[in-house]
C-alpha cells in the first residue's frame, strides 16, 4: 500500500491519517457518545487502532481531556470538519462576486456603493484587486469604512498598518470555529474585511463563512428560544495561562482599576490569586437589530454584478428587517481545542468561555448542536493573492481551516456600532434588562 504513495515519512503519516479517518467515520463515530464524536478525538482512536502514533507519540483530541502536546503547527490536526465530518476540500467554494479590478473599483468607489453591494447578501469577494500590502489595504478601505480598534478582543493581534491588523495568533494546525467578530462586546464592528497578501504556502488556510440565519435555522427550536430569552453570559479570563495578563489587558498594575472598570459596567469579577488572574463575566443578548435595516431604505443595487445565488447566503438575503438577527460568537466550546496551553485549562480558565445568561452551563448536546448547525451550510474562501473578502459581521460568521507553511492576511474592522437597542428581555429575575445595554445607553 505504502509503495504506491511514496516512501517519505510525511507520505506515510498522511496515508495513516486518511486511513484513520476512514475507519473512525465509518465504524467508530456512530457508536461513540456525542461528546466524543469530534473528528480530532476519533482520528486519535483510529490511529491507535492502526498501531501508529504521530510524531513524538502525541496527538490532539477534541474532548474535554484533550492532550495538546506535540503539535508545532507542522501537521494538520484533521482534514474534516469537526462535527459533520465533511472533508475540507469538499466544502462548497465561495464564488467571487467581482473578478476584475474594474468591477472592484466600482464597488469600492464610495461608502454608498460599498454598502449597496454588501447589503443584499452580507458578503463580497473581490478577486483581482491591486492590494498587496497592509498599507495598500488601508489606502483602499480608509475612505469607505470608519476604523475600529480591537480593544476588548480575546485574541492578541498586532498592527500591520494604521487601522490594519494581522489575523491573530491561532496556531496553523487548528480549525478556528466560525463566529461573529467581538460579538461578546457592547461595541462591535458592523463590517470586517480580509485581504490575502500571501496564501498558505503549504496548502489549506481557507476562510470559512456561514450566514447567521443559516445557523439559526439549523439549531433546535428549544435552543434558539433560550438564546432569545436569556442570552449568553461571556467570561473573559486574564492571567497566567491566558492570552493576556490583566496587567497587559488593562495597562495597569493596580487591581482596583480593574475592579472599578467592572463595577462601572455591572460586570461580575472573580480573582484567582494563585494564578494572578481575574475572570470578568457579563450577560448580553444573543439577538440584535441591524442598524442598516431599521427603517433606512437600502441603497440601490442597480448595475451591481453581485452574485446572490450561493446556497449559504440564501437565508442571509432574506429581509433582515423581518426580525432580530442572531449575533453570537462560537458556542461549540472548541475554539481552544489543540491550542496549548489553553486546551489544558479548565473551561472557565480559558481566555474566553461562556454559559447561559441565567448562569446555567451549556450541556454537551447544546454545544454539539451549535457545532453541527454552523457546519451545515459552511462554505470556504480559497485565497488568491489580492483577494478582498468583506463581510457584514452581524449577518455572517467566519472561521479558518488549518494550513501549512506561511500565510499572511490583513484584517480591517470597520463601522463601529454600539448595541443600544436589545431585542430580548431575559425571563430570569437575576438578569436585569439593563445588563443588555451598553453603559452609555442606560437610562
GROMACS .gro file of C-alpha atoms in nm, residues 38 61-64 66 82-83 175 177-178 223 329-338 342-343 345 347-348 350 352-355 361-364 366-371 374:
model
   43
   38UNK     CA    1  -1.523   1.520   1.741
   61UNK     CA    2  -0.812   1.516   2.073
   62UNK     CA    3  -1.116   1.736   2.090
   63UNK     CA    4  -1.268   1.618   2.416
   64UNK     CA    5  -1.254   1.798   2.749
   66UNK     CA    6  -0.753   1.685   2.522
   82UNK     CA    7  -1.520   1.894   1.349
   83UNK     CA    8  -1.887   1.797   1.384
  175UNK     CA    9  -0.972   2.486   1.253
  177UNK     CA   10  -1.461   2.771   1.462
  178UNK     CA   11  -1.695   3.011   1.288
  223UNK     CA   12  -3.207   2.630   2.186
  329UNK     CA   13  -1.956   3.406   1.892
  330UNK     CA   14  -1.885   3.032   1.874
  331UNK     CA   15  -2.081   2.820   2.124
  332UNK     CA   16  -1.935   2.479   2.042
  333UNK     CA   17  -1.655   2.520   2.301
  334UNK     CA   18  -1.392   2.402   2.051
  335UNK     CA   19  -1.203   2.727   2.000
  336UNK     CA   20  -0.906   2.622   2.214
  337UNK     CA   21  -0.905   2.251   2.132
  338UNK     CA   22  -0.549   2.159   2.040
  342UNK     CA   23  -0.523   2.686   2.678
  343UNK     CA   24  -0.672   2.347   2.595
  345UNK     CA   25  -0.705   2.455   3.132
  347UNK     CA   26  -1.314   2.557   3.066
  348UNK     CA   27  -1.373   2.877   3.263
  350UNK     CA   28  -0.957   2.954   2.919
  352UNK     CA   29  -1.284   3.303   2.669
  353UNK     CA   30  -1.569   3.082   2.786
  354UNK     CA   31  -1.944   3.111   2.823
  355UNK     CA   32  -2.257   2.991   2.999
  361UNK     CA   33  -2.385   2.572   3.200
  362UNK     CA   34  -2.432   2.462   2.840
  363UNK     CA   35  -2.479   2.087   2.807
  364UNK     CA   36  -2.256   1.891   2.572
  366UNK     CA   37  -2.616   2.203   2.321
  367UNK     CA   38  -2.253   2.268   2.231
  368UNK     CA   39  -2.265   1.989   1.974
  369UNK     CA   40  -2.591   2.126   1.831
  370UNK     CA   41  -2.422   2.461   1.772
  371UNK     CA   42  -2.124   2.292   1.606
  374UNK     CA   43  -2.271   2.617   1.183
   0.00000   0.00000   0.00000
